[in-house]
Amino acid sequence: MNLLNYIKDQTTYETRLKIRYKLRSIKALFYRSNLDKLATIHKTDKNKYHFYTQHYQNHFKPYRHKKINLLEIGVGGYENPLSGGQSLRMWKSFFPFAKIFSLDIYDKSFLQERRIKIYKGSQIDCDFLESIYDEAGLFDIIIDDGSHINEHVIRSFEFLFPKLKIGGIYAIEDTQTSYWEDYGGTSKDFNSKGTIYHYFKSLIDSLNHEEFILDNYEKSYYDKHIISMHFYHNMIFIYKGENNEPSNFLKNNKRKNG
């Protein structure tokens, strides 16, 4: 009997999983700045299947060595309590000083590690989300890789975007469901209310609210705090900040007409 077979016979499947994850994390130490390589090591599908890591590398690089709070909606592995967590371990390797929080509709507590905390609940349960916020505090990065149901994506954003720090980033994956009827989307009417892209395209106007020629216009929360939006194939990044740049044109016009 060789050593590997002996270890297999003497340990539980759960223990072998933990050892496997630990060995991957050790290997990942040699590639900590390369998110694409980390995705491969930790077996997440965010790179070769979805092509997301190239964008995450670009947008998240400034946060690498900061003490941040990161929340990812969705652990993966569906109902299997021992499956999932690949991207959480990837984030843990990429952000060595981060606290990683996650939530899933199924119990994924087995997958918790040092610096990885997982909660069980729905991404549209506001009381549940509030309880996570009460424990974790404001987030620097929020990633929605949850149900991908259009209504869920929008409702989660509306609750969680205010829980994002100024200077933070909110990322949404798999936005192609905006076109899929089974998820509440449509490919027939791109201006259909309630779809992911109709909702987030409308927020582009918030970026430019200073240009509105409207008397007594009241700024929304998004007017005040969305400073940029980046749309890619199947994903969106929303940057939070103080959106207070004045309109040079309207300001100058007021001076001339004043």
Coordinates of C-alpha atoms in Angstrom, one line a residue:
M1 CA 0.0 0.0 0.0
N2 CA 1.5 3.4 -1.0
L3 CA 1.4 6.5 1.1
L4 CA -1.5 8.1 -0.8
N5 CA -3.7 5.0 -0.4
Y6 CA -2.8 4.8 3.3
I7 CA -3.8 8.5 3.9
K8 CA -7.0 7.9 2.0
D9 CA -7.9 4.9 4.2
Q10 CA -7.0 6.7 7.4
T11 CA -8.9 10.0 6.8
T12 CA -12.4 11.1 6.0
Y13 CA -13.5 12.6 2.7
E14 CA -14.0 15.9 4.5
T15 CA -10.5 15.9 5.9
R16 CA -9.0 15.1 2.5
L17 CA -10.9 18.1 1.0
K18 CA -9.5 20.4 3.6
I19 CA -6.0 19.1 2.8
R20 CA -6.6 19.6 -0.9
Y21 CA -7.7 23.2 -0.4
K22 CA -4.7 23.8 1.8
L23 CA -2.3 22.5 -0.8
R24 CA -3.9 24.7 -3.4
S25 CA -3.4 27.7 -1.2
I26 CA 0.2 26.9 -0.7
K27 CA 0.7 26.6 -4.5
A28 CA -1.1 29.9 -4.9
L29 CA 1.5 31.7 -2.8
F30 CA 3.8 31.7 -5.8
Y31 CA 1.2 33.4 -8.1
R32 CA -0.5 35.9 -5.7
S33 CA -0.5 38.8 -8.1
N34 CA -1.9 36.8 -11.1
L35 CA -5.6 36.4 -10.7
D36 CA -6.0 34.3 -13.8
K37 CA -3.4 31.8 -12.5
L38 CA -5.1 31.8 -9.0
A39 CA -8.4 31.0 -10.6
T40 CA -6.9 28.0 -12.3
I41 CA -5.2 26.8 -9.1
H42 CA -8.4 27.1 -7.0
K43 CA -10.6 25.6 -9.8
T44 CA -13.0 28.5 -10.2
D45 CA -14.7 29.0 -13.5
K46 CA -14.2 32.8 -13.4
N47 CA -11.3 32.7 -15.9
K48 CA -11.4 30.2 -18.8
Y49 CA -15.1 29.6 -18.9
H50 CA -16.3 33.1 -18.1
F51 CA -13.3 35.4 -18.9
Y52 CA -14.0 37.5 -15.8
T53 CA -10.5 37.4 -14.1
Q54 CA -9.0 39.7 -16.8
H55 CA -11.4 42.4 -15.7
Y56 CA -11.2 41.7 -12.0
Q57 CA -7.4 42.0 -12.3
N58 CA -7.7 45.4 -13.8
H59 CA -10.4 46.8 -11.5
F60 CA -9.3 45.2 -8.2
K61 CA -5.5 45.6 -8.4
P62 CA -5.4 48.8 -6.3
Y63 CA -7.0 46.9 -3.4
R64 CA -4.6 44.0 -3.3
H65 CA -2.5 44.9 -0.3
K66 CA -5.2 46.8 1.6
K67 CA -7.2 45.7 4.6
I68 CA -10.6 45.4 2.9
N69 CA -14.0 43.8 3.5
L70 CA -15.1 41.8 0.5
L71 CA -18.6 40.3 0.1
E72 CA -19.5 37.7 -2.6
I73 CA -23.1 36.6 -3.1
G74 CA -23.1 32.9 -3.9
V75 CA -20.7 30.2 -2.8
G76 CA -21.3 27.7 -5.5
G77 CA -21.7 24.0 -5.4
Y78 CA -25.6 24.2 -5.3
E79 CA -27.1 22.1 -2.5
N80 CA -24.0 20.0 -1.8
P81 CA -22.7 21.3 1.6
L82 CA -19.1 20.2 0.8
S83 CA -18.9 21.8 -2.7
G84 CA -18.1 25.4 -3.7
G85 CA -16.0 28.2 -2.3
Q86 CA -13.5 28.1 -5.2
S87 CA -13.7 31.9 -5.8
L88 CA -13.6 32.7 -2.1
R89 CA -10.3 30.9 -1.8
M90 CA -9.1 32.7 -4.9
W91 CA -10.0 36.1 -3.3
K92 CA -8.3 35.0 -0.1
S93 CA -5.1 34.4 -2.1
F94 CA -5.3 37.6 -4.1
F95 CA -6.1 39.8 -1.2
P96 CA -3.8 38.7 1.6
F97 CA -5.2 41.2 4.1
A98 CA -8.8 41.0 3.3
K99 CA -11.7 39.6 5.2
I100 CA -13.9 37.6 2.9
F101 CA -17.6 37.3 3.5
S102 CA -20.1 35.3 1.5
L103 CA -23.7 34.1 1.6
D104 CA -25.6 31.3 0.0
I105 CA -29.1 29.9 0.1
Y106 CA -27.6 26.6 1.1
D107 CA -25.5 25.8 4.2
K108 CA -21.9 26.1 3.2
S109 CA -20.4 26.5 6.7
F110 CA -18.0 23.5 6.0
L111 CA -16.1 25.7 3.5
Q112 CA -15.3 28.4 6.0
E113 CA -11.6 29.1 6.7
R114 CA -9.6 31.7 8.5
R115 CA -10.6 35.0 6.8
I116 CA -13.5 33.4 5.1
K117 CA -17.0 33.7 6.8
I118 CA -20.1 32.2 5.1
Y119 CA -23.7 33.0 6.0
K120 CA -26.8 31.0 5.1
G121 CA -29.7 33.0 3.7
S122 CA -31.3 34.7 0.7
Q123 CA -29.8 37.6 -1.2
I124 CA -33.1 39.4 -1.2
D125 CA -33.8 39.0 2.5
C126 CA -33.1 42.5 3.7
D127 CA -33.1 41.5 7.4
F128 CA -30.6 38.8 6.7
L129 CA -28.4 41.2 4.7
E130 CA -28.6 43.8 7.4
S131 CA -27.4 41.2 10.0
I132 CA -24.3 40.5 7.8
Y133 CA -23.7 44.2 7.6
D134 CA -24.1 44.6 11.3
E135 CA -21.3 42.1 11.8
A136 CA -19.0 42.9 8.9
G137 CA -19.4 46.7 8.6
L138 CA -19.1 48.5 5.3
F139 CA -17.7 46.7 2.3
D140 CA -14.9 47.8 -0.1
I141 CA -15.9 45.3 -2.8
I142 CA -19.3 43.5 -3.4
I143 CA -19.6 40.8 -6.0
D144 CA -23.0 39.4 -7.1
D145 CA -22.5 35.8 -8.3
G146 CA -25.8 34.6 -6.8
S147 CA -29.0 33.4 -8.3
H148 CA -28.7 35.7 -11.4
I149 CA -32.5 36.2 -11.4
N150 CA -33.1 39.7 -12.6
E151 CA -35.3 40.7 -9.7
H152 CA -32.8 39.4 -7.2
V153 CA -29.8 41.2 -8.8
I154 CA -31.6 44.5 -8.7
R155 CA -33.0 44.1 -5.2
S156 CA -29.6 43.1 -3.8
F157 CA -28.0 46.1 -5.5
E158 CA -30.5 48.5 -4.1
F159 CA -30.0 47.2 -0.5
L160 CA -26.2 46.6 -0.6
F161 CA -24.9 49.6 -2.7
P162 CA -25.5 51.9 0.3
K163 CA -23.4 49.4 2.4
L164 CA -20.4 49.9 0.1
K165 CA -17.7 52.3 1.2
I166 CA -17.0 55.5 -0.7
G167 CA -14.3 54.4 -3.2
G168 CA -15.7 50.9 -3.3
I169 CA -16.7 48.7 -6.3
Y170 CA -19.9 46.7 -6.9
A171 CA -19.5 43.9 -9.5
I172 CA -22.3 41.9 -11.1
E173 CA -21.6 38.6 -12.9
D174 CA -23.6 36.7 -15.5
T175 CA -25.7 39.6 -16.6
Q176 CA -26.6 37.7 -19.7
T177 CA -29.7 36.5 -17.8
S178 CA -31.1 39.9 -18.6
Y179 CA -32.0 38.3 -22.0
W180 CA -33.3 34.9 -20.6
E181 CA -36.9 34.5 -19.8
D182 CA -36.4 31.8 -17.2
Y183 CA -34.5 34.4 -15.1
G184 CA -37.0 37.2 -15.7
G185 CA -35.2 38.7 -18.7
T186 CA -36.2 39.0 -22.4
S187 CA -34.5 39.1 -25.8
K188 CA -37.5 40.7 -27.4
D189 CA -37.6 44.0 -25.7
F190 CA -34.3 45.5 -24.5
N191 CA -36.2 48.3 -22.8
S192 CA -38.3 46.0 -20.7
K193 CA -38.5 47.3 -17.2
G194 CA -37.3 44.9 -14.5
T195 CA -34.4 43.4 -16.5
I196 CA -30.8 43.8 -15.4
Y197 CA -29.7 45.9 -18.3
H198 CA -32.7 48.1 -18.5
Y199 CA -32.1 48.9 -14.8
F200 CA -28.4 49.6 -15.0
K201 CA -28.5 51.4 -18.3
S202 CA -31.0 53.8 -16.6
L203 CA -28.4 54.6 -13.9
I204 CA -26.1 56.0 -16.6
D205 CA -28.3 59.1 -16.3
S206 CA -27.3 59.4 -12.6
L207 CA -23.7 60.0 -13.7
N208 CA -24.9 63.1 -15.6
H209 CA -27.5 64.5 -13.3
E210 CA -25.7 67.9 -13.2
E211 CA -26.6 68.3 -16.8
F212 CA -30.4 67.9 -16.3
I213 CA -32.3 71.1 -17.2
L214 CA -35.0 70.6 -14.5
D215 CA -36.2 73.1 -11.9
N216 CA -36.0 71.9 -8.3
Y217 CA -34.6 68.4 -9.3
E218 CA -33.9 66.3 -6.2
K219 CA -30.8 64.2 -6.5
S220 CA -31.2 60.4 -5.9
Y221 CA -28.8 58.4 -3.9
Y222 CA -27.4 57.0 -7.1
D223 CA -27.0 60.5 -8.5
K224 CA -24.9 61.4 -5.6
H225 CA -22.8 58.3 -5.4
I226 CA -22.3 56.5 -8.8
I227 CA -19.1 58.0 -10.3
S228 CA -18.5 55.4 -13.1
M229 CA -19.9 52.3 -14.6
H230 CA -18.0 49.7 -16.7
F231 CA -19.9 47.3 -18.9
Y232 CA -18.3 44.1 -20.3
H233 CA -19.6 40.9 -21.8
N234 CA -21.8 39.5 -19.1
M235 CA -20.6 41.7 -16.3
I236 CA -20.9 45.2 -14.8
F237 CA -18.7 47.2 -12.5
I238 CA -20.2 50.2 -10.6
Y239 CA -17.9 52.6 -8.8
K240 CA -19.0 54.5 -5.7
G241 CA -17.8 57.9 -4.8
E242 CA -18.9 61.5 -4.5
N243 CA -20.5 62.4 -7.8
N244 CA -20.4 66.2 -7.4
E245 CA -18.6 67.5 -10.5
P246 CA -20.6 70.5 -11.6
S247 CA -21.7 71.2 -15.2
N248 CA -19.4 73.8 -16.8
F249 CA -22.0 74.5 -19.5
L250 CA -25.0 75.0 -17.2
K251 CA -22.9 76.8 -14.6
N252 CA -21.6 79.3 -17.2
N253 CA -25.1 79.7 -18.7
K254 CA -26.5 80.7 -15.3
R255 CA -23.7 83.2 -14.9
K256 CA -24.5 84.8 -18.3
N257 CA -28.2 84.8 -17.6
G258 CA -28.0 85.8 -14.0

